[in-house]
Amino acid sequence: MSVDESTVRRVAKLARIAVEDEEIAKLTGELDAILAFVEELSALDVEGVEPMTSVIPTSVRLREDVVNDGGDAERVLMNAPAREGDFYVVPKVVE
Protein backbone atom coordinates (compact mmCIF):
# COMPACT_ATOMS: atom_id res chain seq x y z
CA MET A 1 0.00 0.00 0.00
CA SER A 2 1.33 3.40 -0.93
CA VAL A 3 0.57 6.44 1.17
CA ASP A 4 -0.07 9.72 -0.62
CA GLU A 5 -0.04 13.33 0.57
CA SER A 6 -3.77 13.46 1.24
CA THR A 7 -3.56 10.34 3.44
CA VAL A 8 -0.74 11.87 5.47
CA ARG A 9 -2.76 15.05 5.97
CA ARG A 10 -5.84 13.03 6.96
CA VAL A 11 -3.90 10.93 9.47
CA ALA A 12 -2.33 14.08 10.92
CA LYS A 13 -5.75 15.68 11.24
CA LEU A 14 -7.21 12.60 12.94
CA ALA A 15 -4.24 12.53 15.33
CA ARG A 16 -4.56 16.28 15.84
CA ILE A 17 -0.94 16.82 14.88
CA ALA A 18 0.15 20.01 13.13
CA VAL A 19 2.16 19.03 10.06
CA GLU A 20 4.07 21.55 7.98
CA ASP A 21 4.13 21.19 4.18
CA GLU A 22 7.87 20.43 4.28
CA GLU A 23 7.26 17.40 6.53
CA ILE A 24 4.73 15.69 4.25
CA ALA A 25 7.29 13.92 2.04
CA LYS A 26 9.24 12.58 5.04
CA LEU A 27 6.05 11.40 6.78
CA THR A 28 4.85 9.73 3.58
CA GLY A 29 7.99 7.59 3.54
CA GLU A 30 7.73 6.81 7.25
CA LEU A 31 4.08 5.74 7.00
CA ASP A 32 4.92 3.59 3.96
CA ALA A 33 7.66 1.87 5.98
CA ILE A 34 5.32 1.26 8.92
CA LEU A 35 2.63 -0.22 6.70
CA ALA A 36 5.19 -2.42 4.93
CA PHE A 37 6.33 -3.75 8.31
CA VAL A 38 2.72 -4.48 9.31
CA GLU A 39 2.21 -6.36 6.03
CA GLU A 40 5.39 -8.34 6.75
CA LEU A 41 4.07 -9.25 10.21
CA SER A 42 0.71 -10.26 8.73
CA ALA A 43 2.49 -12.83 6.57
CA LEU A 44 3.80 -14.73 9.62
CA ASP A 45 2.18 -18.02 10.56
CA VAL A 46 1.10 -17.65 14.18
CA GLU A 47 -1.07 -20.75 14.33
CA GLY A 48 -0.66 -22.36 17.74
CA VAL A 49 1.19 -19.41 19.27
CA GLU A 50 -0.33 -18.52 22.62
CA PRO A 51 -1.03 -14.83 23.29
CA MET A 52 1.16 -13.33 25.98
CA THR A 53 1.34 -10.15 28.02
CA SER A 54 5.08 -10.25 28.69
CA VAL A 55 8.19 -11.74 27.14
CA ILE A 56 9.01 -13.23 30.55
CA PRO A 57 6.60 -15.84 31.90
CA THR A 58 4.97 -14.41 35.02
CA SER A 59 2.14 -15.36 37.28
CA VAL A 60 -0.17 -12.91 38.92
CA ARG A 61 -0.88 -13.28 42.60
CA LEU A 62 -4.62 -13.27 43.00
CA ARG A 63 -6.56 -12.17 46.06
CA GLU A 64 -10.12 -12.80 46.99
CA ASP A 65 -12.42 -10.15 45.54
CA VAL A 66 -14.13 -8.81 48.63
CA VAL A 67 -15.96 -5.51 48.97
CA ASN A 68 -14.99 -3.61 52.10
CA ASP A 69 -15.00 -0.04 53.37
CA GLY A 70 -11.27 0.19 54.00
CA GLY A 71 -11.68 -0.45 57.69
CA ASP A 72 -10.02 2.73 58.94
CA ALA A 73 -11.63 5.99 57.76
CA GLU A 74 -8.95 8.14 59.41
CA ARG A 75 -6.15 6.38 57.57
CA VAL A 76 -8.07 6.42 54.27
CA LEU A 77 -8.86 10.14 54.53
CA MET A 78 -5.48 11.19 55.95
CA ASN A 79 -4.27 12.72 52.65
CA ALA A 80 -7.63 14.03 51.46
CA PRO A 81 -7.33 17.66 50.31
CA ALA A 82 -10.74 18.40 51.84
CA ARG A 83 -13.08 16.29 53.92
CA GLU A 84 -16.34 16.50 55.78
CA GLY A 85 -16.70 13.92 58.50
CA ASP A 86 -15.73 10.58 57.01
CA PHE A 87 -16.21 11.71 53.39
CA TYR A 88 -14.09 13.33 50.67
CA VAL A 89 -15.21 16.80 49.60
CA VAL A 90 -14.97 17.26 45.85
CA PRO A 91 -15.73 20.26 43.62
CA LYS A 92 -19.16 20.45 42.02
CA VAL A 93 -18.96 19.24 38.42
CA VAL A 94 -22.53 19.46 37.12
CA GLU A 95 -24.54 22.64 37.46
PDB file of N, CA, C and O in Angstrom, residues 6-87:
ATOM      1  N   SER A   6      -2.463  13.241   0.614  1.00  0.00           N
ATOM      2  CA  SER A   6      -3.771  13.460   1.245  1.00  0.00           C
ATOM      3  C   SER A   6      -3.982  12.508   2.429  1.00  0.00           C
ATOM      4  O   SER A   6      -4.598  12.878   3.432  1.00  0.00           O
ATOM      5  N   THR A   7      -3.451  11.289   2.330  1.00  0.00           N
ATOM      6  CA  THR A   7      -3.561  10.343   3.435  1.00  0.00           C
ATOM      7  C   THR A   7      -2.759  10.814   4.636  1.00  0.00           C
ATOM      8  O   THR A   7      -3.230  10.731   5.775  1.00  0.00           O
ATOM      9  N   VAL A   8      -1.562  11.346   4.381  1.00  0.00           N
ATOM     10  CA  VAL A   8      -0.738  11.869   5.470  1.00  0.00           C
ATOM     11  C   VAL A   8      -1.455  13.029   6.160  1.00  0.00           C
ATOM     12  O   VAL A   8      -1.514  13.099   7.392  1.00  0.00           O
ATOM     13  N   ARG A   9      -2.035  13.909   5.388  1.00  0.00           N
ATOM     14  CA  ARG A   9      -2.761  15.049   5.971  1.00  0.00           C
ATOM     15  C   ARG A   9      -3.979  14.563   6.775  1.00  0.00           C
ATOM     16  O   ARG A   9      -4.269  15.079   7.843  1.00  0.00           O
ATOM     17  N   ARG A  10      -4.669  13.553   6.260  1.00  0.00           N
ATOM     18  CA  ARG A  10      -5.840  13.028   6.962  1.00  0.00           C
ATOM     19  C   ARG A  10      -5.439  12.372   8.286  1.00  0.00           C
ATOM     20  O   ARG A  10      -6.082  12.577   9.307  1.00  0.00           O
ATOM     21  N   VAL A  11      -4.376  11.574   8.257  1.00  0.00           N
ATOM     22  CA  VAL A  11      -3.896  10.928   9.475  1.00  0.00           C
ATOM     23  C   VAL A  11      -3.455  11.987  10.488  1.00  0.00           C
ATOM     24  O   VAL A  11      -3.757  11.883  11.684  1.00  0.00           O
ATOM     25  N   ALA A  12      -2.772  13.013  10.025  1.00  0.00           N
ATOM     26  CA  ALA A  12      -2.327  14.084  10.919  1.00  0.00           C
ATOM     27  C   ALA A  12      -3.528  14.801  11.528  1.00  0.00           C
ATOM     28  O   ALA A  12      -3.542  15.122  12.718  1.00  0.00           O
ATOM     29  N   LYS A  13      -4.551  15.013  10.720  1.00  0.00           N
ATOM     30  CA  LYS A  13      -5.754  15.679  11.240  1.00  0.00           C
ATOM     31  C   LYS A  13      -6.450  14.809  12.281  1.00  0.00           C
ATOM     32  O   LYS A  13      -6.864  15.291  13.335  1.00  0.00           O
ATOM     33  N   LEU A  14      -6.577  13.515  11.988  1.00  0.00           N
ATOM     34  CA  LEU A  14      -7.209  12.600  12.937  1.00  0.00           C
ATOM     35  C   LEU A  14      -6.420  12.510  14.247  1.00  0.00           C
ATOM     36  O   LEU A  14      -7.006  12.380  15.322  1.00  0.00           O
ATOM     37  N   ALA A  15      -5.092  12.591  14.140  1.00  0.00           N
ATOM     38  CA  ALA A  15      -4.243  12.527  15.326  1.00  0.00           C
ATOM     39  C   ALA A  15      -4.080  13.896  15.977  1.00  0.00           C
ATOM     40  O   ALA A  15      -3.425  14.007  17.009  1.00  0.00           O
ATOM     41  N   ARG A  16      -4.666  14.898  15.347  1.00  0.00           N
ATOM     42  CA  ARG A  16      -4.563  16.282  15.839  1.00  0.00           C
ATOM     43  C   ARG A  16      -3.115  16.717  15.995  1.00  0.00           C
ATOM     44  O   ARG A  16      -2.698  17.258  17.009  1.00  0.00           O
ATOM     45  N   ILE A  17      -2.348  16.446  14.926  1.00  0.00           N
ATOM     46  CA  ILE A  17      -0.939  16.822  14.877  1.00  0.00           C
ATOM     47  C   ILE A  17      -0.773  17.863  13.786  1.00  0.00           C
ATOM     48  O   ILE A  17      -1.207  17.654  12.643  1.00  0.00           O
ATOM     49  N   ALA A  18      -0.136  18.968  14.127  1.00  0.00           N
ATOM     50  CA  ALA A  18       0.146  20.005  13.130  1.00  0.00           C
ATOM     51  C   ALA A  18       1.328  19.538  12.283  1.00  0.00           C
ATOM     52  O   ALA A  18       2.396  19.223  12.807  1.00  0.00           O
ATOM     53  N   VAL A  19       1.118  19.477  10.974  1.00  0.00           N
ATOM     54  CA  VAL A  19       2.164  19.028  10.058  1.00  0.00           C
ATOM     55  C   VAL A  19       2.420  20.131   9.042  1.00  0.00           C
ATOM     56  O   VAL A  19       1.501  20.592   8.359  1.00  0.00           O
ATOM     57  N   GLU A  20       3.671  20.533   8.959  1.00  0.00           N
ATOM     58  CA  GLU A  20       4.071  21.551   7.976  1.00  0.00           C
ATOM     59  C   GLU A  20       4.179  20.899   6.602  1.00  0.00           C
ATOM     60  O   GLU A  20       4.404  19.698   6.476  1.00  0.00           O
ATOM     61  N   ASP A  21       4.055  21.707   5.545  1.00  0.00           N
ATOM     62  CA  ASP A  21       4.129  21.195   4.176  1.00  0.00           C
ATOM     63  C   ASP A  21       5.460  20.503   3.897  1.00  0.00           C
ATOM     64  O   ASP A  21       5.528  19.533   3.148  1.00  0.00           O
ATOM     65  N   GLU A  22       6.553  21.015   4.515  1.00  0.00           N
ATOM     66  CA  GLU A  22       7.873  20.428   4.282  1.00  0.00           C
ATOM     67  C   GLU A  22       7.993  19.026   4.882  1.00  0.00           C
ATOM     68  O   GLU A  22       8.854  18.249   4.474  1.00  0.00           O
ATOM     69  N   GLU A  23       7.175  18.696   5.849  1.00  0.00           N
ATOM     70  CA  GLU A  23       7.257  17.403   6.527  1.00  0.00           C
ATOM     71  C   GLU A  23       6.481  16.299   5.812  1.00  0.00           C
ATOM     72  O   GLU A  23       6.675  15.121   6.115  1.00  0.00           O
ATOM     73  N   ILE A  24       5.615  16.667   4.894  1.00  0.00           N
ATOM     74  CA  ILE A  24       4.729  15.693   4.251  1.00  0.00           C
ATOM     75  C   ILE A  24       5.510  14.582   3.543  1.00  0.00           C
ATOM     76  O   ILE A  24       5.200  13.396   3.706  1.00  0.00           O
ATOM     77  N   ALA A  25       6.531  14.934   2.791  1.00  0.00           N
ATOM     78  CA  ALA A  25       7.294  13.923   2.044  1.00  0.00           C
ATOM     79  C   ALA A  25       7.965  12.942   3.003  1.00  0.00           C
ATOM     80  O   ALA A  25       7.947  11.721   2.778  1.00  0.00           O
ATOM     81  N   LYS A  26       8.565  13.450   4.066  1.00  0.00           N
ATOM     82  CA  LYS A  26       9.237  12.584   5.045  1.00  0.00           C
ATOM     83  C   LYS A  26       8.222  11.656   5.711  1.00  0.00           C
ATOM     84  O   LYS A  26       8.460  10.454   5.852  1.00  0.00           O
ATOM     85  N   LEU A  27       7.068  12.209   6.108  1.00  0.00           N
ATOM     86  CA  LEU A  27       6.052  11.404   6.776  1.00  0.00           C
ATOM     87  C   LEU A  27       5.446  10.365   5.839  1.00  0.00           C
ATOM     88  O   LEU A  27       5.072   9.278   6.270  1.00  0.00           O
ATOM     89  N   THR A  28       5.354  10.695   4.564  1.00  0.00           N
ATOM     90  CA  THR A  28       4.848   9.733   3.584  1.00  0.00           C
ATOM     91  C   THR A  28       5.741   8.494   3.565  1.00  0.00           C
ATOM     92  O   THR A  28       5.256   7.360   3.611  1.00  0.00           O
ATOM     93  N   GLY A  29       7.048   8.705   3.530  1.00  0.00           N
ATOM     94  CA  GLY A  29       7.993   7.592   3.543  1.00  0.00           C
ATOM     95  C   GLY A  29       7.923   6.789   4.836  1.00  0.00           C
ATOM     96  O   GLY A  29       7.985   5.554   4.819  1.00  0.00           O
ATOM     97  N   GLU A  30       7.793   7.492   5.959  1.00  0.00           N
ATOM     98  CA  GLU A  30       7.729   6.810   7.250  1.00  0.00           C
ATOM     99  C   GLU A  30       6.468   5.967   7.377  1.00  0.00           C
ATOM    100  O   GLU A  30       6.512   4.834   7.850  1.00  0.00           O
ATOM    101  N   LEU A  31       5.333   6.518   6.942  1.00  0.00           N
ATOM    102  CA  LEU A  31       4.084   5.742   7.003  1.00  0.00           C
ATOM    103  C   LEU A  31       4.136   4.542   6.063  1.00  0.00           C
ATOM    104  O   LEU A  31       3.634   3.464   6.388  1.00  0.00           O
ATOM    105  N   ASP A  32       4.742   4.719   4.878  1.00  0.00           N
ATOM    106  CA  ASP A  32       4.915   3.589   3.959  1.00  0.00           C
ATOM    107  C   ASP A  32       5.734   2.484   4.623  1.00  0.00           C
ATOM    108  O   ASP A  32       5.402   1.302   4.514  1.00  0.00           O
ATOM    109  N   ALA A  33       6.803   2.860   5.320  1.00  0.00           N
ATOM    110  CA  ALA A  33       7.660   1.870   5.979  1.00  0.00           C
ATOM    111  C   ALA A  33       6.903   1.145   7.087  1.00  0.00           C
ATOM    112  O   ALA A  33       7.033  -0.073   7.255  1.00  0.00           O
ATOM    113  N   ILE A  34       6.103   1.876   7.849  1.00  0.00           N
ATOM    114  CA  ILE A  34       5.317   1.263   8.923  1.00  0.00           C
ATOM    115  C   ILE A  34       4.318   0.270   8.351  1.00  0.00           C
ATOM    116  O   ILE A  34       4.180  -0.855   8.839  1.00  0.00           O
ATOM    117  N   LEU A  35       3.616   0.675   7.309  1.00  0.00           N
ATOM    118  CA  LEU A  35       2.626  -0.220   6.695  1.00  0.00           C
ATOM    119  C   LEU A  35       3.284  -1.442   6.067  1.00  0.00           C
ATOM    120  O   LEU A  35       2.733  -2.550   6.113  1.00  0.00           O
ATOM    121  N   ALA A  36       4.473  -1.270   5.497  1.00  0.00           N
ATOM    122  CA  ALA A  36       5.192  -2.416   4.932  1.00  0.00           C
ATOM    123  C   ALA A  36       5.572  -3.396   6.036  1.00  0.00           C
ATOM    124  O   ALA A  36       5.490  -4.621   5.852  1.00  0.00           O
ATOM    125  N   PHE A  37       5.976  -2.885   7.188  1.00  0.00           N
ATOM    126  CA  PHE A  37       6.332  -3.752   8.310  1.00  0.00           C
ATOM    127  C   PHE A  37       5.104  -4.508   8.808  1.00  0.00           C
ATOM    128  O   PHE A  37       5.177  -5.698   9.109  1.00  0.00           O
ATOM    129  N   VAL A  38       3.956  -3.827   8.878  1.00  0.00           N
ATOM    130  CA  VAL A  38       2.720  -4.482   9.313  1.00  0.00           C
ATOM    131  C   VAL A  38       2.345  -5.590   8.324  1.00  0.00           C
ATOM    132  O   VAL A  38       1.929  -6.678   8.728  1.00  0.00           O
ATOM    133  N   GLU A  39       2.492  -5.333   7.031  1.00  0.00           N
ATOM    134  CA  GLU A  39       2.214  -6.365   6.032  1.00  0.00           C
ATOM    135  C   GLU A  39       3.153  -7.554   6.210  1.00  0.00           C
ATOM    136  O   GLU A  39       2.747  -8.710   6.072  1.00  0.00           O
ATOM    137  N   GLU A  40       4.413  -7.280   6.525  1.00  0.00           N
ATOM    138  CA  GLU A  40       5.394  -8.344   6.750  1.00  0.00           C
ATOM    139  C   GLU A  40       4.991  -9.186   7.960  1.00  0.00           C
ATOM    140  O   GLU A  40       5.065 -10.413   7.936  1.00  0.00           O
ATOM    141  N   LEU A  41       4.525  -8.529   9.021  1.00  0.00           N
ATOM    142  CA  LEU A  41       4.074  -9.249  10.206  1.00  0.00           C
ATOM    143  C   LEU A  41       2.822 -10.074   9.913  1.00  0.00           C
ATOM    144  O   LEU A  41       2.647 -11.157  10.455  1.00  0.00           O
ATOM    145  N   SER A  42       1.950  -9.540   9.067  1.00  0.00           N
ATOM    146  CA  SER A  42       0.715 -10.256   8.729  1.00  0.00           C
ATOM    147  C   SER A  42       0.999 -11.554   7.981  1.00  0.00           C
ATOM    148  O   SER A  42       0.182 -12.471   7.994  1.00  0.00           O
ATOM    149  N   ALA A  43       2.146 -11.634   7.338  1.00  0.00           N
ATOM    150  CA  ALA A  43       2.493 -12.830   6.567  1.00  0.00           C
ATOM    151  C   ALA A  43       2.983 -13.966   7.455  1.00  0.00           C
ATOM    152  O   ALA A  43       3.089 -15.109   7.005  1.00  0.00           O
ATOM    153  N   LEU A  44       3.283 -13.692   8.715  1.00  0.00           N
ATOM    154  CA  LEU A  44       3.797 -14.727   9.616  1.00  0.00           C
ATOM    155  C   LEU A  44       2.705 -15.718   9.985  1.00  0.00           C
ATOM    156  O   LEU A  44       1.552 -15.358  10.163  1.00  0.00           O
ATOM    157  N   ASP A  45       3.113 -16.979  10.121  1.00  0.00           N
ATOM    158  CA  ASP A  45       2.182 -18.018  10.561  1.00  0.00           C
ATOM    159  C   ASP A  45       2.230 -18.075  12.086  1.00  0.00           C
ATOM    160  O   ASP A  45       3.236 -18.462  12.675  1.00  0.00           O
ATOM    161  N   VAL A  46       1.149 -17.670  12.728  1.00  0.00           N
ATOM    162  CA  VAL A  46       1.095 -17.649  14.183  1.00  0.00           C
ATOM    163  C   VAL A  46       0.130 -18.709  14.725  1.00  0.00           C
ATOM    164  O   VAL A  46      -0.280 -18.643  15.875  1.00  0.00           O
ATOM    165  N   GLU A  47      -0.182 -19.667  13.907  1.00  0.00           N
ATOM    166  CA  GLU A  47      -1.067 -20.752  14.326  1.00  0.00           C
ATOM    167  C   GLU A  47      -0.430 -21.499  15.490  1.00  0.00           C
ATOM    168  O   GLU A  47       0.727 -21.909  15.421  1.00  0.00           O
ATOM    169  N   GLY A  48      -1.154 -21.645  16.579  1.00  0.00           N
ATOM    170  CA  GLY A  48      -0.661 -22.364  17.736  1.00  0.00           C
ATOM    171  C   GLY A  48       0.185 -21.536  18.691  1.00  0.00           C
ATOM    172  O   GLY A  48       0.651 -22.044  19.699  1.00  0.00           O
ATOM    173  N   VAL A  49       0.412 -20.276  18.378  1.00  0.00           N
ATOM    174  CA  VAL A  49       1.188 -19.413  19.269  1.00  0.00           C
ATOM    175  C   VAL A  49       0.231 -18.800  20.285  1.00  0.00           C
ATOM    176  O   VAL A  49      -0.744 -18.153  19.929  1.00  0.00           O
ATOM    177  N   GLU A  50       0.528 -19.038  21.552  1.00  0.00           N
ATOM    178  CA  GLU A  50      -0.332 -18.518  22.618  1.00  0.00           C
ATOM    179  C   GLU A  50      -0.112 -17.022  22.800  1.00  0.00           C
ATOM    180  O   GLU A  50       1.029 -16.551  22.775  1.00  0.00           O
ATOM    181  N   PRO A  51      -1.192 -16.258  22.997  1.00  0.00           N
ATOM    182  CA  PRO A  51      -1.034 -14.830  23.289  1.00  0.00           C
ATOM    183  C   PRO A  51      -0.308 -14.657  24.621  1.00  0.00           C
ATOM    184  O   PRO A  51      -0.427 -15.489  25.520  1.00  0.00           O
ATOM    185  N   MET A  52       0.455 -13.569  24.725  1.00  0.00           N
ATOM    186  CA  MET A  52       1.163 -13.328  25.977  1.00  0.00           C
ATOM    187  C   MET A  52       1.149 -11.842  26.313  1.00  0.00           C
ATOM    188  O   MET A  52       0.959 -11.002  25.438  1.00  0.00           O
ATOM    189  N   THR A  53       1.324 -11.551  27.578  1.00  0.00           N
ATOM    190  CA  THR A  53       1.338 -10.154  28.019  1.00  0.00           C
ATOM    191  C   THR A  53       2.744  -9.684  28.324  1.00  0.00           C
ATOM    192  O   THR A  53       2.964  -8.501  28.541  1.00  0.00           O
ATOM    193  N   SER A  54       3.698 -10.600  28.358  1.00  0.00           N
ATOM    194  CA  SER A  54       5.076 -10.251  28.689  1.00  0.00           C
ATOM    195  C   SER A  54       6.002 -11.237  28.010  1.00  0.00           C
ATOM    196  O   SER A  54       5.625 -12.383  27.744  1.00  0.00           O
ATOM    197  N   VAL A  55       7.229 -10.817  27.750  1.00  0.00           N
ATOM    198  CA  VAL A  55       8.193 -11.736  27.145  1.00  0.00           C
ATOM    199  C   VAL A  55       8.754 -12.702  28.180  1.00  0.00           C
ATOM    200  O   VAL A  55       9.344 -13.716  27.837  1.00  0.00           O
ATOM    201  N   ILE A  56       8.561 -12.373  29.458  1.00  0.00           N
ATOM    202  CA  ILE A  56       9.008 -13.231  30.549  1.00  0.00           C
ATOM    203  C   ILE A  56       7.772 -13.876  31.169  1.00  0.00           C
ATOM    204  O   ILE A  56       6.834 -13.185  31.549  1.00  0.00           O
ATOM    205  N   PRO A  57       7.761 -15.198  31.282  1.00  0.00           N
ATOM    206  CA  PRO A  57       6.601 -15.843  31.904  1.00  0.00           C
ATOM    207  C   PRO A  57       6.425 -15.362  33.354  1.00  0.00           C
ATOM    208  O   PRO A  57       7.372 -15.388  34.139  1.00  0.00           O
ATOM    209  N   THR A  58       5.251 -14.880  33.659  1.00  0.00           N
ATOM    210  CA  THR A  58       4.971 -14.414  35.016  1.00  0.00           C
ATOM    211  C   THR A  58       3.628 -14.954  35.458  1.00  0.00           C
ATOM    212  O   THR A  58       2.791 -15.340  34.646  1.00  0.00           O
ATOM    213  N   SER A  59       3.447 -14.990  36.757  1.00  0.00           N
ATOM    214  CA  SER A  59       2.144 -15.365  37.276  1.00  0.00           C
ATOM    215  C   SER A  59       1.667 -14.234  38.184  1.00  0.00           C
ATOM    216  O   SER A  59       2.459 -13.623  38.899  1.00  0.00           O
ATOM    217  N   VAL A  60       0.411 -13.984  38.142  1.00  0.00           N
ATOM    218  CA  VAL A  60      -0.174 -12.909  38.916  1.00  0.00           C
ATOM    219  C   VAL A  60      -0.717 -13.479  40.216  1.00  0.00           C
ATOM    220  O   VAL A  60      -1.445 -14.472  40.207  1.00  0.00           O
ATOM    221  N   ARG A  61      -0.333 -12.846  41.313  1.00  0.00           N
ATOM    222  CA  ARG A  61      -0.877 -13.277  42.595  1.00  0.00           C
ATOM    223  C   ARG A  61      -2.306 -12.762  42.689  1.00  0.00           C
ATOM    224  O   ARG A  61      -2.553 -11.568  42.507  1.00  0.00           O
ATOM    225  N   LEU A  62      -3.224 -13.638  42.931  1.00  0.00           N
ATOM    226  CA  LEU A  62      -4.625 -13.265  43.005  1.00  0.00           C
ATOM    227  C   LEU A  62      -5.065 -13.180  44.458  1.00  0.00           C
ATOM    228  O   LEU A  62      -4.583 -13.912  45.322  1.00  0.00           O
ATOM    229  N   ARG A  63      -5.980 -12.272  44.726  1.00  0.00           N
ATOM    230  CA  ARG A  63      -6.555 -12.169  46.059  1.00  0.00           C
ATOM    231  C   ARG A  63      -8.058 -12.340  45.929  1.00  0.00           C
ATOM    232  O   ARG A  63      -8.620 -12.166  44.851  1.00  0.00           O
ATOM    233  N   GLU A  64      -8.686 -12.640  47.011  1.00  0.00           N
ATOM    234  CA  GLU A  64     -10.122 -12.797  46.994  1.00  0.00           C
ATOM    235  C   GLU A  64     -10.766 -11.435  46.744  1.00  0.00           C
ATOM    236  O   GLU A  64     -10.341 -10.422  47.304  1.00  0.00           O
ATOM    237  N   ASP A  65     -11.739 -11.398  45.878  1.00  0.00           N
ATOM    238  CA  ASP A  65     -12.418 -10.150  45.538  1.00  0.00           C
ATOM    239  C   ASP A  65     -13.525  -9.895  46.556  1.00  0.00           C
ATOM    240  O   ASP A  65     -14.625 -10.449  46.457  1.00  0.00           O
ATOM    241  N   VAL A  66     -13.210  -9.088  47.545  1.00  0.00           N
ATOM    242  CA  VAL A  66     -14.133  -8.810  48.631  1.00  0.00           C
ATOM    243  C   VAL A  66     -14.368  -7.312  48.714  1.00  0.00           C
ATOM    244  O   VAL A  66     -13.414  -6.525  48.706  1.00  0.00           O
ATOM    245  N   VAL A  67     -15.616  -6.911  48.804  1.00  0.00           N
ATOM    246  CA  VAL A  67     -15.955  -5.505  48.971  1.00  0.00           C
ATOM    247  C   VAL A  67     -15.822  -5.156  50.437  1.00  0.00           C
ATOM    248  O   VAL A  67     -16.348  -5.850  51.303  1.00  0.00           O
ATOM    249  N   ASN A  68     -15.078  -4.070  50.714  1.00  0.00           N
ATOM    250  CA  ASN A  68     -14.991  -3.605  52.098  1.00  0.00           C
ATOM    251  C   ASN A  68     -14.910  -2.084  52.107  1.00  0.00           C
ATOM    252  O   ASN A  68     -14.738  -1.453  51.067  1.00  0.00           O
ATOM    253  N   ASP A  69     -14.998  -1.500  53.262  1.00  0.00           N
ATOM    254  CA  ASP A  69     -15.003  -0.041  53.371  1.00  0.00           C
ATOM    255  C   ASP A  69     -13.631   0.517  53.726  1.00  0.00           C
ATOM    256  O   ASP A  69     -13.499   1.689  54.057  1.00  0.00           O
ATOM    257  N   GLY A  70     -12.601  -0.280  53.668  1.00  0.00           N
ATOM    258  CA  GLY A  70     -11.269   0.185  54.000  1.00  0.00           C
ATOM    259  C   GLY A  70     -10.923   0.018  55.455  1.00  0.00           C
ATOM    260  O   GLY A  70      -9.765   0.070  55.823  1.00  0.00           O
ATOM    261  N   GLY A  71     -11.922  -0.148  56.293  1.00  0.00           N
ATOM    262  CA  GLY A  71     -11.679  -0.445  57.690  1.00  0.00           C
ATOM    263  C   GLY A  71     -11.309   0.722  58.573  1.00  0.00           C
ATOM    264  O   GLY A  71     -11.760   0.806  59.699  1.00  0.00           O
ATOM    265  N   ASP A  72     -10.507   1.649  58.096  1.00  0.00           N
ATOM    266  CA  ASP A  72     -10.025   2.732  58.943  1.00  0.00           C
ATOM    267  C   ASP A  72     -10.211   4.054  58.198  1.00  0.00           C
ATOM    268  O   ASP A  72      -9.350   4.466  57.408  1.00  0.00           O
ATOM    269  N   ALA A  73     -11.307   4.745  58.466  1.00  0.00           N
ATOM    270  CA  ALA A  73     -11.625   5.988  57.761  1.00  0.00           C
ATOM    271  C   ALA A  73     -10.543   7.039  57.958  1.00  0.00           C
ATOM    272  O   ALA A  73     -10.203   7.778  57.039  1.00  0.00           O
ATOM    273  N   GLU A  74      -9.994   7.136  59.154  1.00  0.00           N
ATOM    274  CA  GLU A  74      -8.948   8.142  59.414  1.00  0.00           C
ATOM    275  C   GLU A  74      -7.735   7.926  58.525  1.00  0.00           C
ATOM    276  O   GLU A  74      -7.203   8.866  57.950  1.00  0.00           O
ATOM    277  N   ARG A  75      -7.307   6.685  58.406  1.00  0.00           N
ATOM    278  CA  ARG A  75      -6.145   6.385  57.571  1.00  0.00           C
ATOM    279  C   ARG A  75      -6.456   6.616  56.090  1.00  0.00           C
ATOM    280  O   ARG A  75      -5.637   7.134  55.349  1.00  0.00           O
ATOM    281  N   VAL A  76      -7.665   6.242  55.666  1.00  0.00           N
ATOM    282  CA  VAL A  76      -8.065   6.416  54.268  1.00  0.00           C
ATOM    283  C   VAL A  76      -8.149   7.898  53.911  1.00  0.00           C
ATOM    284  O   VAL A  76      -7.729   8.320  52.838  1.00  0.00           O
ATOM    285  N   LEU A  77      -8.653   8.712  54.811  1.00  0.00           N
ATOM    286  CA  LEU A  77      -8.855  10.138  54.533  1.00  0.00           C
ATOM    287  C   LEU A  77      -7.679  11.011  54.953  1.00  0.00           C
ATOM    288  O   LEU A  77      -7.739  12.229  54.811  1.00  0.00           O
ATOM    289  N   MET A  78      -6.614  10.433  55.432  1.00  0.00           N
ATOM    290  CA  MET A  78      -5.479  11.189  55.947  1.00  0.00           C
ATOM    291  C   MET A  78      -4.920  12.191  54.929  1.00  0.00           C
ATOM    292  O   MET A  78      -4.567  13.308  55.269  1.00  0.00           O
ATOM    293  N   ASN A  79      -4.848  11.834  53.668  1.00  0.00           N
ATOM    294  CA  ASN A  79      -4.274  12.717  52.647  1.00  0.00           C
ATOM    295  C   ASN A  79      -5.330  13.417  51.795  1.00  0.00           C
ATOM    296  O   ASN A  79      -5.005  13.981  50.761  1.00  0.00           O
ATOM    297  N   ALA A  80      -6.561  13.370  52.219  1.00  0.00           N
ATOM    298  CA  ALA A  80      -7.626  14.028  51.457  1.00  0.00           C
ATOM    299  C   ALA A  80      -7.405  15.537  51.482  1.00  0.00           C
ATOM    300  O   ALA A  80      -7.145  16.117  52.535  1.00  0.00           O
ATOM    301  N   PRO A  81      -7.502  16.215  50.328  1.00  0.00           N
ATOM    302  CA  PRO A  81      -7.329  17.663  50.314  1.00  0.00           C
ATOM    303  C   PRO A  81      -8.431  18.386  51.084  1.00  0.00           C
ATOM    304  O   PRO A  81      -8.195  19.429  51.681  1.00  0.00           O
ATOM    305  N   ALA A  82      -9.627  17.825  51.078  1.00  0.00           N
ATOM    306  CA  ALA A  82     -10.742  18.398  51.840  1.00  0.00           C
ATOM    307  C   ALA A  82     -11.656  17.253  52.243  1.00  0.00           C
ATOM    308  O   ALA A  82     -11.872  16.317  51.487  1.00  0.00           O
ATOM    309  N   ARG A  83     -12.195  17.349  53.454  1.00  0.00           N
ATOM    310  CA  ARG A  83     -13.082  16.289  53.923  1.00  0.00           C
ATOM    311  C   ARG A  83     -14.163  16.886  54.810  1.00  0.00           C
ATOM    312  O   ARG A  83     -14.030  17.977  55.347  1.00  0.00           O
ATOM    313  N   GLU A  84     -15.238  16.134  54.896  1.00  0.00           N
ATOM    314  CA  GLU A  84     -16.335  16.505  55.778  1.00  0.00           C
ATOM    315  C   GLU A  84     -16.753  15.236  56.493  1.00  0.00           C
ATOM    316  O   GLU A  84     -17.319  14.325  55.880  1.00  0.00           O
ATOM    317  N   GLY A  85     -16.438  15.146  57.753  1.00  0.00           N
ATOM    318  CA  GLY A  85     -16.700  13.916  58.498  1.00  0.00           C
ATOM    319  C   GLY A  85     -15.836  12.803  57.950  1.00  0.00           C
ATOM    320  O   GLY A  85     -14.623  12.944  57.830  1.00  0.00           O
ATOM    321  N   ASP A  86     -16.467  11.707  57.577  1.00  0.00           N
ATOM    322  CA  ASP A  86     -15.734  10.578  57.011  1.00  0.00           C
ATOM    323  C   ASP A  86     -15.874  10.501  55.489  1.00  0.00           C
ATOM    324  O   ASP A  86     -15.843   9.422  54.895  1.00  0.00           O
ATOM    325  N   PHE A  87     -16.005  11.660  54.828  1.00  0.00           N
ATOM    326  CA  PHE A  87     -16.208  11.705  53.385  1.00  0.00           C
ATOM    327  C   PHE A  87     -15.236  12.681  52.736  1.00  0.00           C
ATOM    328  O   PHE A  87     -14.847  13.680  53.328  1.00  0.00           O
TER     329      PHE A  87
END
